[in-house]
C-alpha cells in the first residue's frame, strides 16, 4: 500500500518544501459505523518548527495531534489503509485527488487548484463559536457588547459544545424540508434558543421548535425573549411532558429532565418515530428506589456513592437497549466536563433501517434486571 501511495507522499513533501501546501483532507470512511468521520491536516508552527496538525473528527468530538512530516506520512499510510477511501491534497499549484477501491487499488486525479491562499499557520487558531446573537444578551449570558459575562462562561461553553454535537448528529439522519423539533424540559431555554438561532439563522434550515416546560413563569419569560428576537417559529408551552400530544417530532430533545421525565420524553420520541432522540438524563431515582433494601452481591454496591453512580449507568444502559429495540443506533458519551456538573452524560439515538435482533436485546435487558433485582424499568411500562 505504501508504494501505491508514493505519488501522494512525494507531492505532499514537495508542497511543504516549496511552501505551496494548503491543506489535506481524508474522507469516505472504509467501514460503516466507524466513529472517525474525517481527518483534516494543516501546517502549523510550534516553537518555531513547522509540523503538520491532524484534526481527527469523530462523531461526538474532535481530537488534535501534531506530527513531523515523516510521522505524518506514516499516519496517512495507516489511515488510508484502514479508515478512508479518499484523500485530497490542496496546494497552490494543483489539487491531487486520491481514490482507493475496495481491492485497495489506488488511482489519482490532478486538477487546477481550488484554493489560492494558505490558512494561518498559528498553532493557537481561534475556535469558531457557534453561539452568538441578541438572545444571549437577553438571557444574561453576554453583555450589550456581546462579551461573555464571566460567571456565565461555563454556560457559554456548554451552549457551544451542545451546538457542535448537534451539528455532527444532523449529518447522520435524513430530515424533511421543515424540521419539527420538541425540547422537553426546556427550562430557561439557553440551549433551545441557541439551537433555533443556529439552525435557522446560521444554517438556513426551515424549523419549528417547541419548548415544553412546567413552570409558567419560565414559559412566559422565554416566549417574551423569542418575540424580542423575532424567532417566529419558536414557542414555549406550559404543560407536563406526558400531556404533550403531537406525533410530528423529527428531533426530540430532553436535557436534564428529572428522573422518569427522561423516559416520558424518550417514549414520545419513540412513538413519533423521531429521526433523532437526544437526552442528557438526570436524577435516576426510579431504579434505585426499586432496589432499596435488596442486598446486592457486588462489593461495588456496598458504598452509597458507588451505588448511586452504578445504578445511573444501569438505568441509562437499559434506556439505550430499549431504543435499539425500536431501530435506533445509540451513543452514550460525556457531554461536558464533569468539573461543571456530574450530570454530564448524553444519550443519543438516531433512526436506523437495519434489522434489529429483538430477542437478543430482550435477553440483555433481562440479564441486567436479574443481576440487580430490578422488577421493571419505567420506560418499559410506558411501551
Tab-separated table of C-alpha atoms in Angstrom:
chain	number	residue	atom	x	y	z
A	1	UNK	CA	0.000	0.000	0.000
A	2	UNK	CA	2.844	2.377	0.793
A	3	UNK	CA	4.256	2.084	-2.733
A	4	UNK	CA	0.847	2.791	-4.268
A	5	UNK	CA	0.591	5.969	-2.164
A	6	UNK	CA	4.056	7.255	-3.088
A	7	UNK	CA	2.721	9.858	-5.526
A	8	UNK	CA	0.666	11.424	-2.714
A	9	UNK	CA	3.609	11.386	-0.305
A	10	UNK	CA	6.019	12.868	-2.874
A	11	UNK	CA	3.663	15.726	-3.736
A	12	UNK	CA	2.981	16.347	-0.051
A	13	UNK	CA	6.735	16.627	0.654
A	14	UNK	CA	7.281	18.894	-2.350
A	15	UNK	CA	4.411	21.191	-1.415
A	16	UNK	CA	5.781	21.544	2.125
A	17	UNK	CA	9.319	22.151	0.850
A	18	UNK	CA	8.160	24.719	-1.733
A	19	UNK	CA	5.756	26.352	0.725
A	20	UNK	CA	2.772	25.544	-1.522
A	21	UNK	CA	0.922	23.277	0.909
A	22	UNK	CA	-2.602	24.487	1.823
A	23	UNK	CA	-4.295	21.507	3.484
A	24	UNK	CA	-5.086	17.804	3.152
A	25	UNK	CA	-8.390	16.060	3.867
A	26	UNK	CA	-9.329	12.398	4.287
A	27	UNK	CA	-12.900	11.322	3.562
A	28	UNK	CA	-15.169	8.401	2.575
A	29	UNK	CA	-14.914	6.039	5.537
A	30	UNK	CA	-13.915	2.500	4.611
A	31	UNK	CA	-16.037	0.773	7.251
A	32	UNK	CA	-19.648	1.519	8.091
A	33	UNK	CA	-20.067	2.507	11.705
A	34	UNK	CA	-16.550	3.921	12.009
A	35	UNK	CA	-16.736	6.743	14.535
A	36	UNK	CA	-13.880	8.589	12.817
A	37	UNK	CA	-15.689	10.607	10.132
A	38	UNK	CA	-12.905	12.786	8.658
A	39	UNK	CA	-9.315	13.891	9.140
A	40	UNK	CA	-8.141	17.412	8.300
A	41	UNK	CA	-4.425	18.236	8.049
A	42	UNK	CA	-2.903	21.725	8.144
A	43	UNK	CA	0.556	23.166	8.640
A	44	UNK	CA	1.359	24.824	11.978
A	45	UNK	CA	4.431	26.388	13.538
A	46	UNK	CA	5.236	25.198	17.063
A	47	UNK	CA	8.318	26.574	18.843
A	48	UNK	CA	9.479	27.977	15.508
A	49	UNK	CA	9.413	24.494	13.931
A	50	UNK	CA	6.946	23.531	11.154
A	51	UNK	CA	4.800	20.445	11.616
A	52	UNK	CA	1.501	19.040	10.376
A	53	UNK	CA	-1.525	19.185	12.626
A	54	UNK	CA	-4.098	16.369	12.268
A	55	UNK	CA	-7.663	17.152	13.303
A	56	UNK	CA	-9.439	13.814	13.855
A	57	UNK	CA	-13.177	14.483	13.577
A	58	UNK	CA	-15.156	11.808	15.401
A	59	UNK	CA	-18.969	11.698	15.524
A	60	UNK	CA	-19.034	13.063	19.054
A	61	UNK	CA	-15.787	15.003	19.482
A	62	UNK	CA	-12.589	16.278	17.828
A	63	UNK	CA	-9.017	15.289	18.658
A	64	UNK	CA	-5.881	17.152	17.540
A	65	UNK	CA	-2.349	15.752	17.201
A	66	UNK	CA	0.829	17.272	15.756
A	67	UNK	CA	3.405	15.303	13.740
A	68	UNK	CA	6.629	15.849	11.857
A	69	UNK	CA	6.477	15.374	8.085
A	70	UNK	CA	7.820	11.818	8.272
A	71	UNK	CA	5.461	10.921	11.122
A	72	UNK	CA	2.595	12.432	9.113
A	73	UNK	CA	3.329	10.168	6.164
A	74	UNK	CA	3.241	7.141	8.471
A	75	UNK	CA	-0.120	8.314	9.865
A	76	UNK	CA	-1.538	8.894	6.392
A	77	UNK	CA	-0.479	5.444	5.243
A	78	UNK	CA	-2.212	3.893	8.250
A	79	UNK	CA	-5.395	5.964	7.852
A	80	UNK	CA	-5.678	5.307	4.110
A	81	UNK	CA	-5.108	1.596	4.651
A	82	UNK	CA	-7.587	1.182	7.494
A	83	UNK	CA	-10.065	4.060	7.683
A	84	UNK	CA	-10.565	6.067	4.488
A	85	UNK	CA	-11.035	5.585	0.755
A	86	UNK	CA	-10.289	9.125	-0.418
A	87	UNK	CA	-7.783	11.913	0.155
A	88	UNK	CA	-7.417	15.373	-1.363
A	89	UNK	CA	-4.154	17.294	-1.224
A	90	UNK	CA	-4.716	21.023	-1.758
A	91	UNK	CA	-1.712	23.083	-2.886
A	92	UNK	CA	-1.304	26.487	-4.526
A	93	UNK	CA	-0.323	24.809	-7.821
A	94	UNK	CA	-2.856	21.958	-8.059
A	95	UNK	CA	-5.239	19.638	-6.212
A	96	UNK	CA	-4.393	15.947	-6.059
A	97	UNK	CA	-7.350	13.609	-5.556
A	98	UNK	CA	-6.582	10.084	-4.348
A	99	UNK	CA	-9.197	7.303	-4.537
A	100	UNK	CA	-8.843	3.793	-3.100
A	101	UNK	CA	-11.036	0.949	-4.325
A	102	UNK	CA	-12.369	-1.957	-2.259
A	103	UNK	CA	-9.499	-4.049	-3.594
A	104	UNK	CA	-7.031	-1.382	-2.380
A	105	UNK	CA	-6.228	-0.165	-5.886
A	106	UNK	CA	-5.085	3.465	-5.769
A	107	UNK	CA	-5.963	5.961	-8.520
A	108	UNK	CA	-5.028	9.642	-8.875
A	109	UNK	CA	-6.549	12.717	-10.480
A	110	UNK	CA	-4.828	16.097	-10.686
A	111	UNK	CA	-6.939	19.254	-11.117
A	112	UNK	CA	-6.493	23.014	-11.072
A	113	UNK	CA	-6.029	24.473	-7.574
A	114	UNK	CA	-9.341	25.210	-5.860
A	115	UNK	CA	-7.681	27.367	-3.190
A	116	UNK	CA	-5.487	30.386	-3.884
A	117	UNK	CA	-4.311	31.272	-0.389
A	118	UNK	CA	-2.977	29.469	2.652
A	119	UNK	CA	-4.644	29.475	6.092
A	120	UNK	CA	-2.919	30.819	9.181
A	121	UNK	CA	-0.099	28.609	10.451
A	122	UNK	CA	-0.560	29.764	14.014
A	123	UNK	CA	-0.909	26.877	16.449
A	124	UNK	CA	-3.329	28.931	18.558
A	125	UNK	CA	-6.010	29.066	15.915
A	126	UNK	CA	-9.146	30.603	17.387
A	127	UNK	CA	-12.025	28.157	17.583
A	128	UNK	CA	-15.252	29.073	15.828
A	129	UNK	CA	-18.023	29.877	18.274
A	130	UNK	CA	-21.376	28.692	17.012
A	131	UNK	CA	-23.472	30.664	19.511
A	132	UNK	CA	-23.974	34.404	19.028
A	133	UNK	CA	-26.858	36.828	18.871
A	134	UNK	CA	-29.241	39.050	20.774
A	135	UNK	CA	-30.819	36.122	22.667
A	136	UNK	CA	-27.577	35.614	24.613
A	137	UNK	CA	-27.805	39.153	25.957
A	138	UNK	CA	-31.486	38.805	26.840
A	139	UNK	CA	-30.768	35.526	28.663
A	140	UNK	CA	-27.936	37.151	30.629
A	141	UNK	CA	-25.067	35.225	29.009
A	142	UNK	CA	-23.418	38.229	27.319
A	143	UNK	CA	-23.409	41.994	27.865
A	144	UNK	CA	-24.587	44.637	25.371
A	145	UNK	CA	-21.224	44.489	23.569
A	146	UNK	CA	-21.562	40.742	23.074
A	147	UNK	CA	-18.871	39.861	25.610
A	148	UNK	CA	-19.497	36.798	27.771
A	149	UNK	CA	-20.280	37.683	31.391
A	150	UNK	CA	-17.582	35.932	33.498
A	151	UNK	CA	-19.981	33.997	35.724
A	152	UNK	CA	-21.730	32.678	32.584
A	153	UNK	CA	-18.538	31.415	30.900
A	154	UNK	CA	-19.306	27.765	31.745
A	155	UNK	CA	-22.838	28.098	30.377
A	156	UNK	CA	-21.493	29.666	27.177
A	157	UNK	CA	-19.033	26.789	26.719
A	158	UNK	CA	-21.874	24.320	27.310
A	159	UNK	CA	-24.031	26.019	24.666
A	160	UNK	CA	-21.255	25.848	22.059
A	161	UNK	CA	-20.439	22.228	22.873
A	162	UNK	CA	-24.122	21.380	22.507
A	163	UNK	CA	-24.271	23.002	19.062
A	164	UNK	CA	-21.111	21.148	17.975
A	165	UNK	CA	-22.759	17.846	18.931
A	166	UNK	CA	-25.990	18.752	17.125
A	167	UNK	CA	-24.041	19.774	14.023
A	168	UNK	CA	-22.404	16.346	13.805
A	169	UNK	CA	-25.605	14.399	14.559
A	170	UNK	CA	-27.619	16.158	11.851
A	171	UNK	CA	-25.283	14.643	9.256
A	172	UNK	CA	-26.280	11.111	10.302
A	173	UNK	CA	-30.033	11.383	9.641
A	174	UNK	CA	-32.431	12.376	6.864
A	175	UNK	CA	-34.654	15.301	7.779
A	176	UNK	CA	-37.644	16.834	5.955
A	177	UNK	CA	-37.610	20.327	4.445
A	178	UNK	CA	-39.321	21.662	7.552
A	179	UNK	CA	-37.793	20.185	10.703
A	180	UNK	CA	-40.110	19.824	13.710
A	181	UNK	CA	-38.181	19.887	16.988
A	182	UNK	CA	-39.511	19.497	20.527
A	183	UNK	CA	-37.365	20.324	23.567
A	184	UNK	CA	-38.925	18.637	26.606
A	185	UNK	CA	-37.941	20.254	29.879
A	186	UNK	CA	-36.563	23.399	28.231
A	187	UNK	CA	-36.085	25.381	31.463
A	188	UNK	CA	-34.800	28.906	30.876
A	189	UNK	CA	-34.190	27.979	27.248
A	190	UNK	CA	-30.440	28.602	26.887
A	191	UNK	CA	-29.936	25.595	24.619
A	192	UNK	CA	-33.355	25.904	22.980
A	193	UNK	CA	-32.690	29.455	21.785
A	194	UNK	CA	-29.160	28.542	20.693
A	195	UNK	CA	-30.387	25.600	18.622
A	196	UNK	CA	-33.126	27.621	16.929
A	197	UNK	CA	-30.786	30.511	16.083
A	198	UNK	CA	-28.082	28.165	14.828
A	199	UNK	CA	-30.367	26.101	12.585
A	200	UNK	CA	-32.489	28.965	11.233
A	201	UNK	CA	-30.111	31.919	11.014
A	202	UNK	CA	-26.746	30.242	10.510
A	203	UNK	CA	-27.620	27.019	8.670
A	204	UNK	CA	-30.760	28.375	6.939
A	205	UNK	CA	-32.995	25.413	7.798
A	206	UNK	CA	-36.771	25.713	7.995
A	207	UNK	CA	-37.543	24.835	11.613
A	208	UNK	CA	-40.425	24.817	14.066
A	209	UNK	CA	-39.248	24.404	17.658
A	210	UNK	CA	-41.441	23.926	20.713
A	211	UNK	CA	-40.115	24.115	24.269
A	212	UNK	CA	-42.107	22.168	26.884
A	213	UNK	CA	-41.714	23.464	30.440
A	214	UNK	CA	-43.860	23.061	33.590
A	215	UNK	CA	-43.103	26.465	35.147
A	216	UNK	CA	-45.437	29.179	33.816
A	217	UNK	CA	-43.028	31.965	34.755
A	218	UNK	CA	-40.233	30.485	32.611
A	219	UNK	CA	-42.597	29.845	29.696
A	220	UNK	CA	-43.765	33.474	29.762
A	221	UNK	CA	-40.174	34.695	30.050
A	222	UNK	CA	-38.939	32.563	27.134
A	223	UNK	CA	-41.856	33.482	24.860
A	224	UNK	CA	-41.088	37.152	25.557
A	225	UNK	CA	-37.415	36.659	24.598
A	226	UNK	CA	-38.430	34.765	21.446
A	227	UNK	CA	-40.724	37.647	20.438
A	228	UNK	CA	-37.991	40.257	21.021
A	229	UNK	CA	-35.599	38.213	18.850
A	230	UNK	CA	-38.228	37.719	16.100
A	231	UNK	CA	-37.884	33.949	16.451
A	232	UNK	CA	-41.279	33.429	14.848
A	233	UNK	CA	-41.286	29.618	14.774
A	234	UNK	CA	-40.053	29.159	18.343
A	235	UNK	CA	-42.661	28.858	21.084
A	236	UNK	CA	-42.807	27.630	24.662
A	237	UNK	CA	-45.738	25.769	26.218
A	238	UNK	CA	-46.514	25.185	29.899
A	239	UNK	CA	-47.514	21.551	30.338
A	240	UNK	CA	-46.207	18.200	31.602
A	241	UNK	CA	-44.224	16.124	29.121
A	242	UNK	CA	-46.755	13.300	29.458
A	243	UNK	CA	-49.554	15.563	28.184
A	244	UNK	CA	-47.766	16.757	25.065
A	245	UNK	CA	-49.774	15.335	22.177
A	246	UNK	CA	-48.129	15.721	18.780
A	247	UNK	CA	-46.790	12.814	16.765
A	248	UNK	CA	-44.870	15.088	14.371
A	249	UNK	CA	-41.459	15.207	16.026
A	250	UNK	CA	-38.360	14.943	13.840
A	251	UNK	CA	-35.897	15.732	16.644
A	252	UNK	CA	-36.739	15.067	20.302
A	253	UNK	CA	-34.548	16.743	22.922
A	254	UNK	CA	-34.655	16.199	26.682
A	255	UNK	CA	-31.723	17.657	28.587
A	256	UNK	CA	-31.678	17.094	32.350
A	257	UNK	CA	-35.364	16.173	32.525
A	258	UNK	CA	-35.555	14.833	36.077
A	259	UNK	CA	-35.967	11.149	36.958
A	260	UNK	CA	-38.629	9.433	34.826
A	261	UNK	CA	-39.335	12.615	32.812
A	262	UNK	CA	-36.422	11.470	30.643
A	263	UNK	CA	-38.307	8.215	29.986
A	264	UNK	CA	-41.510	10.121	29.237
A	265	UNK	CA	-39.594	12.160	26.662
A	266	UNK	CA	-37.918	9.107	25.083
A	267	UNK	CA	-41.343	7.453	24.869
A	268	UNK	CA	-42.722	10.475	22.980
A	269	UNK	CA	-39.753	10.303	20.585
A	270	UNK	CA	-40.133	6.569	20.000
A	271	UNK	CA	-43.894	6.916	19.466
A	272	UNK	CA	-43.343	9.676	16.899
A	273	UNK	CA	-40.532	7.688	15.216
A	274	UNK	CA	-38.288	10.741	15.545
A	275	UNK	CA	-35.155	10.777	13.423
A	276	UNK	CA	-33.088	11.904	16.416
A	277	UNK	CA	-33.598	11.484	20.162
A	278	UNK	CA	-31.101	13.495	22.231
A	279	UNK	CA	-31.104	13.112	26.025
A	280	UNK	CA	-28.941	14.148	28.939
A	281	UNK	CA	-30.525	12.011	31.712
A	282	UNK	CA	-30.800	13.311	35.264
A	283	UNK	CA	-31.853	12.137	38.748
A	284	UNK	CA	-32.032	8.364	38.180
A	285	UNK	CA	-34.321	7.596	41.125
A	286	UNK	CA	-36.783	5.058	39.724
A	287	UNK	CA	-34.459	2.056	39.560
A	288	UNK	CA	-32.648	2.950	42.806
A	289	UNK	CA	-35.930	3.093	44.708
A	290	UNK	CA	-36.903	-0.361	43.376
A	291	UNK	CA	-33.748	-1.997	44.684
A	292	UNK	CA	-33.768	-0.181	48.016
A	293	UNK	CA	-33.372	-2.714	50.812
A	294	UNK	CA	-32.379	-5.523	48.465
A	295	UNK	CA	-28.957	-6.984	49.161
A	296	UNK	CA	-26.638	-6.750	46.164
A	297	UNK	CA	-23.853	-9.280	45.630
A	298	UNK	CA	-21.315	-6.903	44.061
A	299	UNK	CA	-18.939	-5.265	46.600
A	300	UNK	CA	-19.081	-2.157	44.386
A	301	UNK	CA	-22.602	-1.603	45.665
A	302	UNK	CA	-21.613	-1.596	49.325
A	303	UNK	CA	-20.938	2.148	49.295
A	304	UNK	CA	-23.689	4.686	48.718
A	305	UNK	CA	-21.840	6.922	46.274
A	306	UNK	CA	-20.782	3.959	44.099
A	307	UNK	CA	-24.289	2.508	44.265
A	308	UNK	CA	-25.760	5.789	43.028
A	309	UNK	CA	-23.353	6.027	40.083
A	310	UNK	CA	-23.682	2.352	39.234
A	311	UNK	CA	-27.460	2.463	39.017
A	312	UNK	CA	-27.251	5.606	36.888
A	313	UNK	CA	-25.258	3.533	34.384
A	314	UNK	CA	-27.669	0.599	34.624
A	315	UNK	CA	-30.679	2.896	34.092
A	316	UNK	CA	-29.178	4.574	31.021
A	317	UNK	CA	-27.906	1.292	29.565
A	318	UNK	CA	-31.424	-0.162	29.676
A	319	UNK	CA	-32.735	3.039	28.058
A	320	UNK	CA	-30.200	2.639	25.238
A	321	UNK	CA	-31.070	-1.047	24.742
A	322	UNK	CA	-34.802	-0.247	24.584
A	323	UNK	CA	-34.095	2.423	21.958
A	324	UNK	CA	-32.072	-0.117	19.962
A	325	UNK	CA	-35.073	-2.482	20.099
A	326	UNK	CA	-37.029	0.237	18.304
A	327	UNK	CA	-34.479	0.532	15.475
A	328	UNK	CA	-32.238	3.283	16.782
A	329	UNK	CA	-28.458	3.423	16.693
A	330	UNK	CA	-27.369	4.651	20.118
A	331	UNK	CA	-24.374	6.511	21.501
A	332	UNK	CA	-23.548	7.372	25.110
A	333	UNK	CA	-20.771	9.864	25.807
A	334	UNK	CA	-19.643	12.748	28.004
A	335	UNK	CA	-21.497	15.948	27.123
A	336	UNK	CA	-19.356	18.469	29.023
A	337	UNK	CA	-16.539	18.205	31.539
A	338	UNK	CA	-17.647	16.852	34.907
A	339	UNK	CA	-15.916	19.771	36.617
A	340	UNK	CA	-19.045	21.787	35.698
A	341	UNK	CA	-21.659	19.122	36.515
A	342	UNK	CA	-21.632	15.389	37.199
A	343	UNK	CA	-24.858	15.052	35.206
A	344	UNK	CA	-22.798	15.166	32.033
A	345	UNK	CA	-23.791	12.015	30.133
A	346	UNK	CA	-25.534	12.347	26.777
A	347	UNK	CA	-27.584	9.535	25.232
A	348	UNK	CA	-28.374	9.880	21.529
A	349	UNK	CA	-30.498	7.654	19.317
A	350	UNK	CA	-30.587	8.047	15.525
A	351	UNK	CA	-33.261	6.268	13.461
A	352	UNK	CA	-31.998	3.254	11.525
A	353	UNK	CA	-33.410	0.970	8.851
A	354	UNK	CA	-31.302	-2.019	9.847
A	355	UNK	CA	-32.957	-5.205	11.108
A	356	UNK	CA	-32.968	-5.489	14.867
A	357	UNK	CA	-32.391	-8.685	16.832
A	358	UNK	CA	-35.172	-8.051	19.359
A	359	UNK	CA	-34.728	-11.390	21.156
A	360	UNK	CA	-31.045	-10.705	21.778
A	361	UNK	CA	-31.766	-7.219	23.105
A	362	UNK	CA	-34.559	-8.514	25.349
A	363	UNK	CA	-32.138	-11.074	26.760
A	364	UNK	CA	-29.567	-8.363	27.562
A	365	UNK	CA	-32.212	-6.242	29.292
A	366	UNK	CA	-33.475	-9.231	31.328
A	367	UNK	CA	-29.935	-10.164	32.344
A	368	UNK	CA	-29.316	-6.654	33.659
A	369	UNK	CA	-32.608	-6.602	35.556
A	370	UNK	CA	-31.995	-10.038	37.060
A	371	UNK	CA	-28.429	-9.161	38.047
A	372	UNK	CA	-29.587	-6.135	40.039
A	373	UNK	CA	-33.019	-7.383	41.155
A	374	UNK	CA	-34.880	-4.786	39.099
A	375	UNK	CA	-38.572	-5.550	38.580
A	376	UNK	CA	-39.262	-3.105	35.752
A	377	UNK	CA	-37.722	-0.096	34.047
A	378	UNK	CA	-40.194	2.799	33.796
A	379	UNK	CA	-39.665	3.178	30.031
A	380	UNK	CA	-40.721	-0.470	29.585
A	381	UNK	CA	-44.013	0.222	31.349
A	382	UNK	CA	-44.735	3.155	29.021
A	383	UNK	CA	-44.169	0.971	25.976
